[in-house]
Amino acid sequence: MILVGALAGAVGAQAPTQTADQTQPQPGGSAAGPVLTVNQAVDHIIAREHDENAVIRRYSPIVETYIQEIHTDKKGDSEITGDDYALGRLKDSKGVSESSFLPPETGNRILKSLLIYRPILRIFSFELQPSGFANPVFVDSNNFDLQHYQFEFVGRQFLGEVRCLVFNVGHRRHTGAKGLFEGRIWVEDQGYHIVRFNGDYTSHSDFLFHFDSWRENLQPGLWLPVYVYSEESDLRKYGVPHLGFKAQTRLWGYVRK
């Protein structure tokens, strides 16, 4: 990649000097020099996201998910056929999982109203687990590196008062990894924390739907997930045509594990 003048002007002088292959910067750490190329910026983003993954795993926030199930007829008219609610505390042992605060019959009744439309769907074992909607707290918790991903610098954009660098992120083919991210990331231009990312994951993932995930600066140098919006208008690829959902997941109450 070549020198990008616009990127240099956007980033400023507060950039960590380490790359993804060196000692990773600590959250909130100071920076030592300007970033002048896309390659340098990507190195810092990857290193910072590795730090962020480690930090997020230290916490166990409350996670609340509200889901609306939607049926669309052949004319294109949609109606809400039911909704579901889940409340629990997030834990991250083997992937993202959730310890529910609700009785099992409440927390597990996902898309029950949709199955009324197509009882045969039960043979597909199609089910949306509440904890699945919290999966996008990570861009990629295992393989976020240049061996698995390629980055395209799009430009600059403000998210509220946060000045961001914007990148399209695509996964590299034939890596053998499952559930890789495909979409766009917004990175604040001082500490290189990813503050927003939207898109979806590739096949063989536990969460294959479109999502928009947001983080907030809850403490100096500490950005944590607070909101995920998920949507799928047609679940045809799961054998459930004309059925879809919209969901909001909110995270708060971050406590140390």
PDB file of C-alpha atoms in Angstrom:
ATOM      1  CA  MET A   1       0.000   0.000   0.000  1.00  0.00           C
ATOM      2  CA  ILE A   2       1.179   3.528  -0.693  1.00  0.00           C
ATOM      3  CA  LEU A   3       1.448   6.649   1.393  1.00  0.00           C
ATOM      4  CA  VAL A   4      -1.947   8.238   1.983  1.00  0.00           C
ATOM      5  CA  GLY A   5      -1.850  11.969   2.724  1.00  0.00           C
ATOM      6  CA  ALA A   6      -5.461  12.062   3.840  1.00  0.00           C
ATOM      7  CA  LEU A   7      -4.778   9.286   6.312  1.00  0.00           C
ATOM      8  CA  ALA A   8      -1.788  11.098   7.765  1.00  0.00           C
ATOM      9  CA  GLY A   9      -3.876  14.213   8.286  1.00  0.00           C
ATOM     10  CA  ALA A  10      -6.649  12.242   9.923  1.00  0.00           C
ATOM     11  CA  VAL A  11      -4.584  10.212  12.326  1.00  0.00           C
ATOM     12  CA  GLY A  12      -2.386  12.785  14.030  1.00  0.00           C
ATOM     13  CA  ALA A  13       0.592  11.993  16.226  1.00  0.00           C
ATOM     14  CA  GLN A  14      -0.929   9.773  18.917  1.00  0.00           C
ATOM     15  CA  ALA A  15      -0.273   6.372  17.396  1.00  0.00           C
ATOM     16  CA  PRO A  16       1.408   3.379  19.032  1.00  0.00           C
ATOM     17  CA  THR A  17       4.676   2.308  17.463  1.00  0.00           C
ATOM     18  CA  GLN A  18       4.206  -1.444  17.792  1.00  0.00           C
ATOM     19  CA  THR A  19       2.791  -3.621  15.039  1.00  0.00           C
ATOM     20  CA  ALA A  20       0.659  -6.729  15.279  1.00  0.00           C
ATOM     21  CA  ASP A  21       3.787  -8.894  15.256  1.00  0.00           C
ATOM     22  CA  GLN A  22       5.480  -6.974  18.073  1.00  0.00           C
ATOM     23  CA  THR A  23       4.557  -6.176  21.642  1.00  0.00           C
ATOM     24  CA  GLN A  24       0.955  -5.064  21.589  1.00  0.00           C
ATOM     25  CA  PRO A  25       0.070  -1.631  23.002  1.00  0.00           C
ATOM     26  CA  GLN A  26      -1.807  -1.527  26.265  1.00  0.00           C
ATOM     27  CA  PRO A  27      -5.274   0.057  26.354  1.00  0.00           C
ATOM     28  CA  GLY A  28      -4.942   3.763  26.948  1.00  0.00           C
ATOM     29  CA  GLY A  29      -1.196   3.644  26.334  1.00  0.00           C
ATOM     30  CA  SER A  30       0.666   6.602  24.905  1.00  0.00           C
ATOM     31  CA  ALA A  31       1.839   6.815  21.313  1.00  0.00           C
ATOM     32  CA  ALA A  32       5.160   7.759  19.897  1.00  0.00           C
ATOM     33  CA  GLY A  33       4.906   8.742  16.262  1.00  0.00           C
ATOM     34  CA  PRO A  34       2.662   9.675  13.363  1.00  0.00           C
ATOM     35  CA  VAL A  35       1.028   7.121  11.115  1.00  0.00           C
ATOM     36  CA  LEU A  36       1.632   7.928   7.462  1.00  0.00           C
ATOM     37  CA  THR A  37       0.533   4.846   5.547  1.00  0.00           C
ATOM     38  CA  VAL A  38      -2.446   2.548   5.432  1.00  0.00           C
ATOM     39  CA  ASN A  39      -0.177  -0.373   6.311  1.00  0.00           C
ATOM     40  CA  GLN A  40       0.917   1.329   9.535  1.00  0.00           C
ATOM     41  CA  ALA A  41      -2.669   2.139  10.476  1.00  0.00           C
ATOM     42  CA  VAL A  42      -3.773  -1.443   9.867  1.00  0.00           C
ATOM     43  CA  ASP A  43      -0.930  -2.762  12.027  1.00  0.00           C
ATOM     44  CA  HIS A  44      -2.109  -0.570  14.913  1.00  0.00           C
ATOM     45  CA  ILE A  45      -5.767  -1.515  14.422  1.00  0.00           C
ATOM     46  CA  ILE A  46      -4.979  -5.216  14.545  1.00  0.00           C
ATOM     47  CA  ALA A  47      -2.769  -4.888  17.618  1.00  0.00           C
ATOM     48  CA  ARG A  48      -5.343  -2.765  19.416  1.00  0.00           C
ATOM     49  CA  GLU A  49      -8.158  -5.184  18.616  1.00  0.00           C
ATOM     50  CA  HIS A  50      -6.138  -8.058  20.075  1.00  0.00           C
ATOM     51  CA  ASP A  51      -5.829  -6.006  23.262  1.00  0.00           C
ATOM     52  CA  GLU A  52      -9.530  -5.225  23.133  1.00  0.00           C
ATOM     53  CA  ASN A  53     -10.451  -8.903  22.878  1.00  0.00           C
ATOM     54  CA  ALA A  54      -8.377  -9.670  25.965  1.00  0.00           C
ATOM     55  CA  VAL A  55      -9.969  -6.798  27.894  1.00  0.00           C
ATOM     56  CA  ILE A  56     -13.538  -7.743  26.953  1.00  0.00           C
ATOM     57  CA  ARG A  57     -12.941 -11.304  28.165  1.00  0.00           C
ATOM     58  CA  ARG A  58     -12.143  -9.999  31.640  1.00  0.00           C
ATOM     59  CA  TYR A  59     -15.686  -8.697  32.056  1.00  0.00           C
ATOM     60  CA  SER A  60     -19.084 -10.300  32.412  1.00  0.00           C
ATOM     61  CA  PRO A  61     -21.748  -7.741  31.451  1.00  0.00           C
ATOM     62  CA  ILE A  62     -25.511  -8.031  31.616  1.00  0.00           C
ATOM     63  CA  VAL A  63     -26.927  -8.683  28.149  1.00  0.00           C
ATOM     64  CA  GLU A  64     -30.527  -7.966  27.163  1.00  0.00           C
ATOM     65  CA  THR A  65     -31.955  -9.021  23.797  1.00  0.00           C
ATOM     66  CA  TYR A  66     -35.316  -8.178  22.271  1.00  0.00           C
ATOM     67  CA  ILE A  67     -36.364  -9.968  19.067  1.00  0.00           C
ATOM     68  CA  GLN A  68     -39.251  -9.291  16.715  1.00  0.00           C
ATOM     69  CA  GLU A  69     -40.232 -12.079  14.326  1.00  0.00           C
ATOM     70  CA  ILE A  70     -41.504 -10.937  10.943  1.00  0.00           C
ATOM     71  CA  HIS A  71     -43.430 -12.702   8.191  1.00  0.00           C
ATOM     72  CA  THR A  72     -43.448 -11.316   4.646  1.00  0.00           C
ATOM     73  CA  ASP A  73     -46.128 -12.536   2.236  1.00  0.00           C
ATOM     74  CA  LYS A  74     -45.815 -12.975  -1.517  1.00  0.00           C
ATOM     75  CA  LYS A  75     -47.003  -9.406  -2.094  1.00  0.00           C
ATOM     76  CA  GLY A  76     -44.123  -8.052  -0.022  1.00  0.00           C
ATOM     77  CA  ASP A  77     -46.282  -7.001   2.908  1.00  0.00           C
ATOM     78  CA  SER A  78     -44.745  -7.671   6.321  1.00  0.00           C
ATOM     79  CA  GLU A  79     -46.257  -8.217   9.715  1.00  0.00           C
ATOM     80  CA  ILE A  80     -44.858  -8.892  13.158  1.00  0.00           C
ATOM     81  CA  THR A  81     -45.838 -12.393  14.195  1.00  0.00           C
ATOM     82  CA  GLY A  82     -44.335 -12.442  17.657  1.00  0.00           C
ATOM     83  CA  ASP A  83     -41.492 -11.322  19.840  1.00  0.00           C
ATOM     84  CA  ASP A  84     -39.047 -12.737  22.347  1.00  0.00           C
ATOM     85  CA  TYR A  85     -36.999 -11.403  25.219  1.00  0.00           C
ATOM     86  CA  ALA A  86     -33.832 -12.662  26.848  1.00  0.00           C
ATOM     87  CA  LEU A  87     -31.933 -11.347  29.856  1.00  0.00           C
ATOM     88  CA  GLY A  88     -28.764 -12.788  31.300  1.00  0.00           C
ATOM     89  CA  ARG A  89     -25.108 -12.308  32.048  1.00  0.00           C
ATOM     90  CA  LEU A  90     -22.552 -12.815  29.316  1.00  0.00           C
ATOM     91  CA  LYS A  91     -19.733 -15.264  29.820  1.00  0.00           C
ATOM     92  CA  ASP A  92     -17.005 -16.228  27.418  1.00  0.00           C
ATOM     93  CA  SER A  93     -15.538 -19.652  28.012  1.00  0.00           C
ATOM     94  CA  LYS A  94     -15.905 -21.589  24.763  1.00  0.00           C
ATOM     95  CA  GLY A  95     -17.227 -18.858  22.522  1.00  0.00           C
ATOM     96  CA  VAL A  96     -19.842 -16.371  23.600  1.00  0.00           C
ATOM     97  CA  SER A  97     -22.457 -17.887  25.872  1.00  0.00           C
ATOM     98  CA  GLU A  98     -25.053 -16.542  28.238  1.00  0.00           C
ATOM     99  CA  SER A  99     -26.252 -17.418  31.701  1.00  0.00           C
ATOM    100  CA  SER A 100     -29.959 -16.556  31.616  1.00  0.00           C
ATOM    101  CA  PHE A 101     -31.854 -14.810  34.407  1.00  0.00           C
ATOM    102  CA  LEU A 102     -35.164 -16.027  32.970  1.00  0.00           C
ATOM    103  CA  PRO A 103     -36.989 -19.370  33.297  1.00  0.00           C
ATOM    104  CA  PRO A 104     -36.068 -21.885  30.561  1.00  0.00           C
ATOM    105  CA  GLU A 105     -39.504 -21.745  28.942  1.00  0.00           C
ATOM    106  CA  THR A 106     -39.046 -17.998  28.454  1.00  0.00           C
ATOM    107  CA  GLY A 107     -35.425 -17.864  27.379  1.00  0.00           C
ATOM    108  CA  ASN A 108     -35.668 -20.770  24.917  1.00  0.00           C
ATOM    109  CA  ARG A 109     -38.916 -19.841  23.151  1.00  0.00           C
ATOM    110  CA  ILE A 110     -37.207 -18.296  20.147  1.00  0.00           C
ATOM    111  CA  LEU A 111     -39.117 -18.060  16.861  1.00  0.00           C
ATOM    112  CA  LYS A 112     -41.909 -20.235  18.224  1.00  0.00           C
ATOM    113  CA  SER A 113     -44.527 -18.132  16.462  1.00  0.00           C
ATOM    114  CA  LEU A 114     -42.681 -18.543  13.163  1.00  0.00           C
ATOM    115  CA  LEU A 115     -42.888 -22.309  13.458  1.00  0.00           C
ATOM    116  CA  ILE A 116     -46.682 -22.012  13.593  1.00  0.00           C
ATOM    117  CA  TYR A 117     -46.559 -20.879   9.983  1.00  0.00           C
ATOM    118  CA  ARG A 118     -44.388 -23.784   8.859  1.00  0.00           C
ATOM    119  CA  PRO A 119     -44.474 -26.721  11.315  1.00  0.00           C
ATOM    120  CA  ILE A 120     -42.249 -28.730   8.959  1.00  0.00           C
ATOM    121  CA  LEU A 121     -39.442 -26.336   9.855  1.00  0.00           C
ATOM    122  CA  ARG A 122     -38.866 -28.303  13.008  1.00  0.00           C
ATOM    123  CA  ILE A 123     -36.990 -30.920  10.996  1.00  0.00           C
ATOM    124  CA  PHE A 124     -34.373 -28.258  10.246  1.00  0.00           C
ATOM    125  CA  SER A 125     -33.857 -27.683  13.992  1.00  0.00           C
ATOM    126  CA  PHE A 126     -33.958 -23.980  13.207  1.00  0.00           C
ATOM    127  CA  GLU A 127     -33.527 -22.022  16.413  1.00  0.00           C
ATOM    128  CA  LEU A 128     -32.084 -18.675  17.409  1.00  0.00           C
ATOM    129  CA  GLN A 129     -30.334 -18.891  20.750  1.00  0.00           C
ATOM    130  CA  PRO A 130     -30.391 -15.647  22.782  1.00  0.00           C
ATOM    131  CA  SER A 131     -26.644 -15.754  23.349  1.00  0.00           C
ATOM    132  CA  GLY A 132     -26.088 -15.829  19.592  1.00  0.00           C
ATOM    133  CA  PHE A 133     -27.106 -12.199  19.355  1.00  0.00           C
ATOM    134  CA  ALA A 134     -24.167 -11.229  21.564  1.00  0.00           C
ATOM    135  CA  ASN A 135     -21.596 -12.942  19.334  1.00  0.00           C
ATOM    136  CA  PRO A 136     -20.795  -9.698  17.471  1.00  0.00           C
ATOM    137  CA  VAL A 137     -19.147  -8.174  20.543  1.00  0.00           C
ATOM    138  CA  PHE A 138     -15.985  -9.397  18.770  1.00  0.00           C
ATOM    139  CA  VAL A 139     -14.981  -8.636  15.213  1.00  0.00           C
ATOM    140  CA  ASP A 140     -13.032 -11.890  15.284  1.00  0.00           C
ATOM    141  CA  SER A 141     -11.792 -13.281  18.573  1.00  0.00           C
ATOM    142  CA  ASN A 142      -9.336 -15.736  17.024  1.00  0.00           C
ATOM    143  CA  ASN A 143      -8.093 -14.767  13.566  1.00  0.00           C
ATOM    144  CA  PHE A 144      -8.005 -10.982  13.255  1.00  0.00           C
ATOM    145  CA  ASP A 145      -4.717 -10.618  11.388  1.00  0.00           C
ATOM    146  CA  LEU A 146      -3.263 -10.032   7.934  1.00  0.00           C
ATOM    147  CA  GLN A 147      -3.113 -13.744   7.236  1.00  0.00           C
ATOM    148  CA  HIS A 148      -6.910 -13.939   7.335  1.00  0.00           C
ATOM    149  CA  TYR A 149      -8.051 -10.418   6.409  1.00  0.00           C
ATOM    150  CA  GLN A 150      -7.429  -7.655   3.893  1.00  0.00           C
ATOM    151  CA  PHE A 151      -8.222  -3.982   4.534  1.00  0.00           C
ATOM    152  CA  GLU A 152      -9.333  -1.217   2.175  1.00  0.00           C
ATOM    153  CA  PHE A 153      -9.143   2.373   3.432  1.00  0.00           C
ATOM    154  CA  VAL A 154     -12.422   4.137   2.574  1.00  0.00           C
ATOM    155  CA  GLY A 155     -12.015   7.565   4.175  1.00  0.00           C
ATOM    156  CA  ARG A 156     -12.851   9.529   7.294  1.00  0.00           C
ATOM    157  CA  GLN A 157     -16.134   9.955   9.083  1.00  0.00           C
ATOM    158  CA  PHE A 158     -17.444  11.327  12.382  1.00  0.00           C
ATOM    159  CA  LEU A 159     -19.534   9.074  14.616  1.00  0.00           C
ATOM    160  CA  GLY A 160     -21.040  11.720  16.852  1.00  0.00           C
ATOM    161  CA  GLU A 161     -17.977  13.574  18.087  1.00  0.00           C
ATOM    162  CA  VAL A 162     -15.589  10.672  17.470  1.00  0.00           C
ATOM    163  CA  ARG A 163     -13.360  11.175  14.430  1.00  0.00           C
ATOM    164  CA  CYS A 164     -12.893   7.843  12.704  1.00  0.00           C
ATOM    165  CA  LEU A 165     -10.990   6.131   9.936  1.00  0.00           C
ATOM    166  CA  VAL A 166     -13.222   3.850   7.878  1.00  0.00           C
ATOM    167  CA  PHE A 167     -12.102   0.550   6.346  1.00  0.00           C
ATOM    168  CA  ASN A 168     -13.782  -2.167   4.367  1.00  0.00           C
ATOM    169  CA  VAL A 169     -12.635  -5.525   5.693  1.00  0.00           C
ATOM    170  CA  GLY A 170     -12.709  -8.704   3.634  1.00  0.00           C
ATOM    171  CA  HIS A 171     -11.564 -12.179   4.552  1.00  0.00           C
ATOM    172  CA  ARG A 172      -8.880 -13.886   2.515  1.00  0.00           C
ATOM    173  CA  ARG A 173      -9.892 -17.000   0.645  1.00  0.00           C
ATOM    174  CA  HIS A 174      -8.653 -20.504   1.366  1.00  0.00           C
ATOM    175  CA  THR A 175      -7.449 -19.768   4.910  1.00  0.00           C
ATOM    176  CA  GLY A 176      -9.347 -22.717   6.332  1.00  0.00           C
ATOM    177  CA  ALA A 177     -10.774 -20.567   9.138  1.00  0.00           C
ATOM    178  CA  LYS A 178     -14.489 -20.567   9.883  1.00  0.00           C
ATOM    179  CA  GLY A 179     -16.814 -17.704  10.698  1.00  0.00           C
ATOM    180  CA  LEU A 180     -14.647 -14.854   9.387  1.00  0.00           C
ATOM    181  CA  PHE A 181     -15.961 -11.283   9.412  1.00  0.00           C
ATOM    182  CA  GLU A 182     -16.945  -9.456   6.219  1.00  0.00           C
ATOM    183  CA  GLY A 183     -17.977  -5.811   6.382  1.00  0.00           C
ATOM    184  CA  ARG A 184     -16.886  -2.321   7.467  1.00  0.00           C
ATOM    185  CA  ILE A 185     -15.128  -0.999  10.564  1.00  0.00           C
ATOM    186  CA  TRP A 186     -14.909   2.496  12.079  1.00  0.00           C
ATOM    187  CA  VAL A 187     -11.703   3.167  14.034  1.00  0.00           C
ATOM    188  CA  GLU A 188     -11.150   6.213  16.251  1.00  0.00           C
ATOM    189  CA  ASP A 189      -8.006   7.963  15.068  1.00  0.00           C
ATOM    190  CA  GLN A 190      -6.179   8.468  18.382  1.00  0.00           C
ATOM    191  CA  GLY A 191      -5.894   5.038  19.982  1.00  0.00           C
ATOM    192  CA  TYR A 192      -7.040   2.945  16.995  1.00  0.00           C
ATOM    193  CA  HIS A 193      -9.899   1.273  18.853  1.00  0.00           C
ATOM    194  CA  ILE A 194     -12.648  -0.159  16.668  1.00  0.00           C
ATOM    195  CA  VAL A 195     -15.773   1.698  17.784  1.00  0.00           C
ATOM    196  CA  ARG A 196     -18.250   0.293  15.276  1.00  0.00           C
ATOM    197  CA  PHE A 197     -18.377  -2.597  12.824  1.00  0.00           C
ATOM    198  CA  ASN A 198     -21.165  -3.935  10.663  1.00  0.00           C
ATOM    199  CA  GLY A 199     -21.537  -6.761   8.200  1.00  0.00           C
ATOM    200  CA  ASP A 200     -21.850 -10.494   8.741  1.00  0.00           C
ATOM    201  CA  TYR A 201     -19.819 -13.654   9.238  1.00  0.00           C
ATOM    202  CA  THR A 202     -18.980 -16.319   6.704  1.00  0.00           C
ATOM    203  CA  SER A 203     -20.397 -19.822   6.782  1.00  0.00           C
ATOM    204  CA  HIS A 204     -19.825 -22.319   9.579  1.00  0.00           C
ATOM    205  CA  SER A 205     -20.261 -19.599  12.189  1.00  0.00           C
ATOM    206  CA  ASP A 206     -22.726 -19.625  15.083  1.00  0.00           C
ATOM    207  CA  PHE A 207     -24.088 -16.284  13.925  1.00  0.00           C
ATOM    208  CA  LEU A 208     -24.699 -15.789  10.204  1.00  0.00           C
ATOM    209  CA  PHE A 209     -26.970 -12.763  10.181  1.00  0.00           C
ATOM    210  CA  HIS A 210     -26.347  -9.126   9.331  1.00  0.00           C
ATOM    211  CA  PHE A 211     -25.449  -6.976  12.330  1.00  0.00           C
ATOM    212  CA  ASP A 212     -24.270  -3.525  13.391  1.00  0.00           C
ATOM    213  CA  SER A 213     -22.160  -3.533  16.572  1.00  0.00           C
ATOM    214  CA  TRP A 214     -21.219  -0.432  18.608  1.00  0.00           C
ATOM    215  CA  ARG A 215     -18.737   0.211  21.418  1.00  0.00           C
ATOM    216  CA  GLU A 216     -18.469   3.141  23.807  1.00  0.00           C
ATOM    217  CA  ASN A 217     -15.554   4.787  25.583  1.00  0.00           C
ATOM    218  CA  LEU A 218     -16.597   3.842  29.128  1.00  0.00           C
ATOM    219  CA  GLN A 219     -13.233   4.727  30.708  1.00  0.00           C
ATOM    220  CA  PRO A 220     -10.093   6.435  29.402  1.00  0.00           C
ATOM    221  CA  GLY A 221      -8.621   4.110  26.796  1.00  0.00           C
ATOM    222  CA  LEU A 222     -11.343   1.505  27.365  1.00  0.00           C
ATOM    223  CA  TRP A 223     -13.956   0.848  24.661  1.00  0.00           C
ATOM    224  CA  LEU A 224     -16.514  -1.854  25.440  1.00  0.00           C
ATOM    225  CA  PRO A 225     -19.490  -3.263  23.479  1.00  0.00           C
ATOM    226  CA  VAL A 226     -22.805  -1.660  24.374  1.00  0.00           C
ATOM    227  CA  TYR A 227     -25.218  -2.274  21.489  1.00  0.00           C
ATOM    228  CA  VAL A 228     -25.775  -4.738  18.645  1.00  0.00           C
ATOM    229  CA  TYR A 229     -28.536  -4.452  16.056  1.00  0.00           C
ATOM    230  CA  SER A 230     -29.261  -7.627  14.060  1.00  0.00           C
ATOM    231  CA  GLU A 231     -31.591  -8.169  11.149  1.00  0.00           C
ATOM    232  CA  GLU A 232     -32.427 -10.735   8.508  1.00  0.00           C
ATOM    233  CA  SER A 233     -35.347 -10.165   6.166  1.00  0.00           C
ATOM    234  CA  ASP A 234     -35.422 -13.593   4.540  1.00  0.00           C
ATOM    235  CA  LEU A 235     -34.180 -16.815   6.108  1.00  0.00           C
ATOM    236  CA  ARG A 236     -34.422 -18.734   2.845  1.00  0.00           C
ATOM    237  CA  LYS A 237     -30.883 -20.102   3.193  1.00  0.00           C
ATOM    238  CA  TYR A 238     -32.018 -21.783   6.409  1.00  0.00           C
ATOM    239  CA  GLY A 239     -35.049 -23.310   4.706  1.00  0.00           C
ATOM    240  CA  VAL A 240     -37.349 -20.631   6.146  1.00  0.00           C
ATOM    241  CA  PRO A 241     -38.433 -18.382   3.233  1.00  0.00           C
ATOM    242  CA  HIS A 242     -40.520 -15.261   3.875  1.00  0.00           C
ATOM    243  CA  LEU A 243     -39.577 -15.287   7.544  1.00  0.00           C
ATOM    244  CA  GLY A 244     -37.173 -12.924   9.231  1.00  0.00           C
ATOM    245  CA  PHE A 245     -36.425 -10.988  12.392  1.00  0.00           C
ATOM    246  CA  LYS A 246     -35.087  -7.777  13.868  1.00  0.00           C
ATOM    247  CA  ALA A 247     -33.221  -7.778  17.171  1.00  0.00           C
ATOM    248  CA  GLN A 248     -31.575  -5.354  19.563  1.00  0.00           C
ATOM    249  CA  THR A 249     -28.988  -6.449  22.103  1.00  0.00           C
ATOM    250  CA  ARG A 250     -27.790  -4.098  24.832  1.00  0.00           C
ATOM    251  CA  LEU A 251     -24.891  -4.706  27.191  1.00  0.00           C
ATOM    252  CA  TRP A 252     -24.233  -2.953  30.489  1.00  0.00           C
ATOM    253  CA  GLY A 253     -23.241  -3.641  34.081  1.00  0.00           C
ATOM    254  CA  TYR A 254     -19.660  -4.563  33.286  1.00  0.00           C
ATOM    255  CA  VAL A 255     -18.099  -6.328  36.269  1.00  0.00           C
ATOM    256  CA  ARG A 256     -14.852  -8.227  36.588  1.00  0.00           C
ATOM    257  CA  LYS A 257     -15.161 -11.981  36.353  1.00  0.00           C
TER     258      LYS A 257
END
